[in-house]
Amino acid sequence: MLKVRLQGTKKDIRWYMKALHRDSRYEVDYVSDFQSCKGSGKFHRIYINLYRKDKQNALNCRKE
């Protein structure tokens, strides 16, 4: 599992989250609410928990 912080505009974060949900290799377990970045009304951040779905395939890649 990875704990990931995504930071950018709300539009860019939504775009990236949509791409993660479409990718069958990953599973997003937790998504926080948007939080404002200090000093900027334009940029926000969220936190997610990200898992790999196919662990066997990941082990095979590591051996190569």
mmCIF file of N, CA and C in Angstrom:
data_model
loop_
_atom_site.group_PDB
_atom_site.id
_atom_site.type_symbol
_atom_site.label_atom_id
_atom_site.label_comp_id
_atom_site.label_asym_id
_atom_site.label_seq_id
_atom_site.Cartn_x
_atom_site.Cartn_y
_atom_site.Cartn_z
ATOM 1 N N MET A 1 0.835 -1.173 0.000
ATOM 2 C CA MET A 1 0.000 0.000 0.000
ATOM 3 C C MET A 1 0.886 1.244 0.000
ATOM 4 N N LEU A 2 0.445 2.228 -0.731
ATOM 5 C CA LEU A 2 1.085 3.532 -0.736
ATOM 6 C C LEU A 2 0.111 4.564 -0.211
ATOM 7 N N LYS A 3 0.600 5.463 0.596
ATOM 8 C CA LYS A 3 -0.173 6.622 1.018
ATOM 9 C C LYS A 3 0.340 7.779 0.172
ATOM 10 N N VAL A 4 -0.560 8.345 -0.620
ATOM 11 C CA VAL A 4 -0.157 9.325 -1.628
ATOM 12 C C VAL A 4 -0.855 10.651 -1.364
ATOM 13 N N ARG A 5 -0.103 11.728 -1.505
ATOM 14 C CA ARG A 5 -0.669 13.071 -1.433
ATOM 15 C C ARG A 5 -0.665 13.640 -2.841
ATOM 16 N N LEU A 6 -1.837 14.018 -3.334
ATOM 17 C CA LEU A 6 -1.961 14.638 -4.643
ATOM 18 C C LEU A 6 -2.212 16.119 -4.440
ATOM 19 N N GLN A 7 -1.481 16.931 -5.174
ATOM 20 C CA GLN A 7 -1.608 18.375 -5.019
ATOM 21 C C GLN A 7 -1.691 19.016 -6.387
ATOM 22 N N GLY A 8 -2.638 19.923 -6.548
ATOM 23 C CA GLY A 8 -2.824 20.630 -7.810
ATOM 24 C C GLY A 8 -4.164 21.321 -7.814
ATOM 25 N N THR A 9 -4.638 21.669 -8.995
ATOM 26 C CA THR A 9 -5.970 22.249 -9.086
ATOM 27 C C THR A 9 -6.994 21.127 -8.920
ATOM 28 N N LYS A 10 -8.195 21.481 -8.525
ATOM 29 C CA LYS A 10 -9.238 20.463 -8.353
ATOM 30 C C LYS A 10 -9.480 19.720 -9.660
ATOM 31 N N LYS A 11 -9.438 20.439 -10.760
ATOM 32 C CA LYS A 11 -9.661 19.832 -12.073
ATOM 33 C C LYS A 11 -8.584 18.793 -12.379
ATOM 34 N N ASP A 12 -7.329 19.128 -12.126
ATOM 35 C CA ASP A 12 -6.227 18.193 -12.392
ATOM 36 C C ASP A 12 -6.282 16.976 -11.475
ATOM 37 N N ILE A 13 -6.635 17.177 -10.217
ATOM 38 C CA ILE A 13 -6.723 16.052 -9.281
ATOM 39 C C ILE A 13 -7.848 15.120 -9.695
ATOM 40 N N ARG A 14 -8.998 15.683 -10.082
ATOM 41 C CA ARG A 14 -10.120 14.849 -10.530
ATOM 42 C C ARG A 14 -9.744 14.060 -11.779
ATOM 43 N N TRP A 15 -9.024 14.694 -12.690
ATOM 44 C CA TRP A 15 -8.567 14.014 -13.910
ATOM 45 C C TRP A 15 -7.677 12.821 -13.555
ATOM 46 N N TYR A 16 -6.731 13.023 -12.642
ATOM 47 C CA TYR A 16 -5.807 11.960 -12.266
ATOM 48 C C TYR A 16 -6.530 10.835 -11.530
ATOM 49 N N MET A 17 -7.471 11.180 -10.657
ATOM 50 C CA MET A 17 -8.217 10.160 -9.932
ATOM 51 C C MET A 17 -9.062 9.320 -10.893
ATOM 52 N N LYS A 18 -9.631 9.943 -11.908
ATOM 53 C CA LYS A 18 -10.407 9.210 -12.899
ATOM 54 C C LYS A 18 -9.505 8.228 -13.648
ATOM 55 N N ALA A 19 -8.287 8.658 -13.961
ATOM 56 C CA ALA A 19 -7.331 7.775 -14.646
ATOM 57 C C ALA A 19 -6.927 6.604 -13.741
ATOM 58 N N LEU A 20 -6.746 6.853 -12.454
ATOM 59 C CA LEU A 20 -6.409 5.771 -11.520
ATOM 60 C C LEU A 20 -7.539 4.756 -11.427
ATOM 61 N N HIS A 21 -8.777 5.223 -11.379
ATOM 62 C CA HIS A 21 -9.920 4.311 -11.276
ATOM 63 C C HIS A 21 -10.074 3.466 -12.541
ATOM 64 N N ARG A 22 -9.692 4.000 -13.678
ATOM 65 C CA ARG A 22 -9.785 3.253 -14.933
ATOM 66 C C ARG A 22 -8.688 2.208 -15.073
ATOM 67 N N ASP A 23 -7.557 2.410 -14.412
ATOM 68 C CA ASP A 23 -6.422 1.497 -14.521
ATOM 69 C C ASP A 23 -6.677 0.269 -13.656
ATOM 70 N N SER A 24 -6.747 -0.885 -14.271
ATOM 71 C CA SER A 24 -7.099 -2.113 -13.556
ATOM 72 C C SER A 24 -5.976 -2.624 -12.652
ATOM 73 N N ARG A 25 -4.795 -2.053 -12.730
ATOM 74 C CA ARG A 25 -3.686 -2.509 -11.887
ATOM 75 C C ARG A 25 -3.755 -1.963 -10.470
ATOM 76 N N TYR A 26 -4.552 -0.913 -10.248
ATOM 77 C CA TYR A 26 -4.573 -0.234 -8.957
ATOM 78 C C TYR A 26 -5.965 -0.192 -8.364
ATOM 79 N N GLU A 27 -5.992 -0.131 -7.044
ATOM 80 C CA GLU A 27 -7.243 0.031 -6.321
ATOM 81 C C GLU A 27 -7.063 1.153 -5.308
ATOM 82 N N VAL A 28 -7.960 2.113 -5.346
ATOM 83 C CA VAL A 28 -7.927 3.235 -4.406
ATOM 84 C C VAL A 28 -8.875 2.896 -3.269
ATOM 85 N N ASP A 29 -8.322 2.829 -2.064
ATOM 86 C CA ASP A 29 -9.082 2.414 -0.890
ATOM 87 C C ASP A 29 -9.711 3.607 -0.169
ATOM 88 N N TYR A 30 -8.989 4.700 -0.074
ATOM 89 C CA TYR A 30 -9.432 5.848 0.713
ATOM 90 C C TYR A 30 -9.103 7.127 -0.044
ATOM 91 N N VAL A 31 -10.037 8.062 -0.049
ATOM 92 C CA VAL A 31 -9.817 9.380 -0.646
ATOM 93 C C VAL A 31 -10.311 10.418 0.353
ATOM 94 N N SER A 32 -9.433 11.340 0.737
ATOM 95 C CA SER A 32 -9.822 12.395 1.675
ATOM 96 C C SER A 32 -10.612 13.476 0.948
ATOM 97 N N ASP A 33 -11.138 14.403 1.696
ATOM 98 C CA ASP A 33 -11.774 15.584 1.124
ATOM 99 C C ASP A 33 -10.695 16.538 0.628
ATOM 100 N N PHE A 34 -11.083 17.443 -0.278
ATOM 101 C CA PHE A 34 -10.147 18.459 -0.742
ATOM 102 C C PHE A 34 -9.778 19.386 0.410
ATOM 103 N N GLN A 35 -8.505 19.726 0.476
ATOM 104 C CA GLN A 35 -8.011 20.682 1.469
ATOM 105 C C GLN A 35 -7.265 21.778 0.730
ATOM 106 N N SER A 36 -7.450 23.013 1.153
ATOM 107 C CA SER A 36 -6.775 24.136 0.509
ATOM 108 C C SER A 36 -5.304 24.168 0.892
ATOM 109 N N CYS A 37 -4.475 24.553 -0.043
ATOM 110 C CA CYS A 37 -3.064 24.782 0.253
ATOM 111 C C CYS A 37 -2.922 26.212 0.756
ATOM 112 N N LYS A 38 -2.138 26.385 1.780
ATOM 113 C CA LYS A 38 -1.966 27.715 2.368
ATOM 114 C C LYS A 38 -1.337 28.663 1.356
ATOM 115 N N GLY A 39 -1.856 29.882 1.317
ATOM 116 C CA GLY A 39 -1.286 30.900 0.455
ATOM 117 C C GLY A 39 -1.804 30.883 -0.968
ATOM 118 N N SER A 40 -2.688 29.936 -1.277
ATOM 119 C CA SER A 40 -3.193 29.857 -2.640
ATOM 120 C C SER A 40 -4.626 29.335 -2.627
ATOM 121 N N GLY A 41 -5.527 30.052 -3.260
ATOM 122 C CA GLY A 41 -6.888 29.581 -3.386
ATOM 123 C C GLY A 41 -7.056 28.658 -4.575
ATOM 124 N N LYS A 42 -6.043 28.620 -5.442
ATOM 125 C CA LYS A 42 -6.121 27.843 -6.674
ATOM 126 C C LYS A 42 -5.768 26.370 -6.462
ATOM 127 N N PHE A 43 -4.813 26.094 -5.593
ATOM 128 C CA PHE A 43 -4.307 24.735 -5.422
ATOM 129 C C PHE A 43 -4.900 24.063 -4.192
ATOM 130 N N HIS A 44 -5.156 22.764 -4.349
ATOM 131 C CA HIS A 44 -5.712 21.946 -3.280
ATOM 132 C C HIS A 44 -4.918 20.653 -3.189
ATOM 133 N N ARG A 45 -5.221 19.863 -2.140
ATOM 134 C CA ARG A 45 -4.559 18.567 -1.987
ATOM 135 C C ARG A 45 -5.564 17.560 -1.448
ATOM 136 N N ILE A 46 -5.319 16.303 -1.766
ATOM 137 C CA ILE A 46 -6.059 15.190 -1.190
ATOM 138 C C ILE A 46 -5.065 14.091 -0.851
ATOM 139 N N TYR A 47 -5.485 13.191 -0.004
ATOM 140 C CA TYR A 47 -4.680 12.048 0.388
ATOM 141 C C TYR A 47 -5.434 10.784 -0.004
ATOM 142 N N ILE A 48 -4.694 9.793 -0.540
ATOM 143 C CA ILE A 48 -5.319 8.533 -0.941
ATOM 144 C C ILE A 48 -4.472 7.358 -0.465
ATOM 145 N N ASN A 49 -5.126 6.213 -0.301
ATOM 146 C CA ASN A 49 -4.438 4.944 -0.074
ATOM 147 C C ASN A 49 -4.547 4.164 -1.372
ATOM 148 N N LEU A 50 -3.408 3.742 -1.895
ATOM 149 C CA LEU A 50 -3.353 3.103 -3.202
ATOM 150 C C LEU A 50 -2.753 1.705 -3.070
ATOM 151 N N TYR A 51 -3.442 0.716 -3.645
ATOM 152 C CA TYR A 51 -2.988 -0.674 -3.610
ATOM 153 C C TYR A 51 -2.765 -1.184 -5.022
ATOM 154 N N ARG A 52 -1.860 -2.155 -5.175
ATOM 155 C CA ARG A 52 -1.724 -2.904 -6.424
ATOM 156 C C ARG A 52 -2.690 -4.071 -6.366
ATOM 157 N N LYS A 53 -3.448 -4.277 -7.416
ATOM 158 C CA LYS A 53 -4.418 -5.377 -7.432
ATOM 159 C C LYS A 53 -3.764 -6.718 -7.676
ATOM 160 N N ASP A 54 -2.835 -6.795 -8.619
ATOM 161 C CA ASP A 54 -2.245 -8.062 -9.021
ATOM 162 C C ASP A 54 -0.860 -8.203 -8.405
ATOM 163 N N LYS A 55 -0.776 -8.762 -7.218
ATOM 164 C CA LYS A 55 0.507 -8.880 -6.527
ATOM 165 C C LYS A 55 1.432 -9.882 -7.208
ATOM 166 N N GLN A 56 0.885 -10.943 -7.787
ATOM 167 C CA GLN A 56 1.718 -11.952 -8.454
ATOM 168 C C GLN A 56 2.466 -11.338 -9.633
ATOM 169 N N ASN A 57 1.797 -10.516 -10.392
ATOM 170 C CA ASN A 57 2.425 -9.851 -11.529
ATOM 171 C C ASN A 57 3.530 -8.896 -11.055
ATOM 172 N N ALA A 58 3.311 -8.234 -9.941
ATOM 173 C CA ALA A 58 4.316 -7.328 -9.397
ATOM 174 C C ALA A 58 5.568 -8.091 -8.961
ATOM 175 N N LEU A 59 5.381 -9.280 -8.405
ATOM 176 C CA LEU A 59 6.528 -10.092 -7.997
ATOM 177 C C LEU A 59 7.319 -10.551 -9.206
ATOM 178 N N ASN A 60 6.646 -10.903 -10.296
ATOM 179 C CA ASN A 60 7.339 -11.324 -11.509
ATOM 180 C C ASN A 60 8.157 -10.180 -12.118
ATOM 181 N N CYS A 61 7.640 -8.983 -12.060
ATOM 182 C CA CYS A 61 8.360 -7.824 -12.600
ATOM 183 C C CYS A 61 9.627 -7.552 -11.788
ATOM 184 N N ARG A 62 9.580 -7.775 -10.497
ATOM 185 C CA ARG A 62 10.718 -7.502 -9.639
ATOM 186 C C ARG A 62 11.868 -8.475 -9.921
ATOM 187 N N LYS A 63 11.565 -9.696 -10.326
ATOM 188 C CA LYS A 63 12.594 -10.702 -10.578
ATOM 189 C C LYS A 63 13.388 -10.426 -11.843
ATOM 190 N N GLU A 64 12.788 -9.711 -12.794
ATOM 191 C CA GLU A 64 13.453 -9.465 -14.077
ATOM 192 C C GLU A 64 14.513 -8.415 -13.985
#
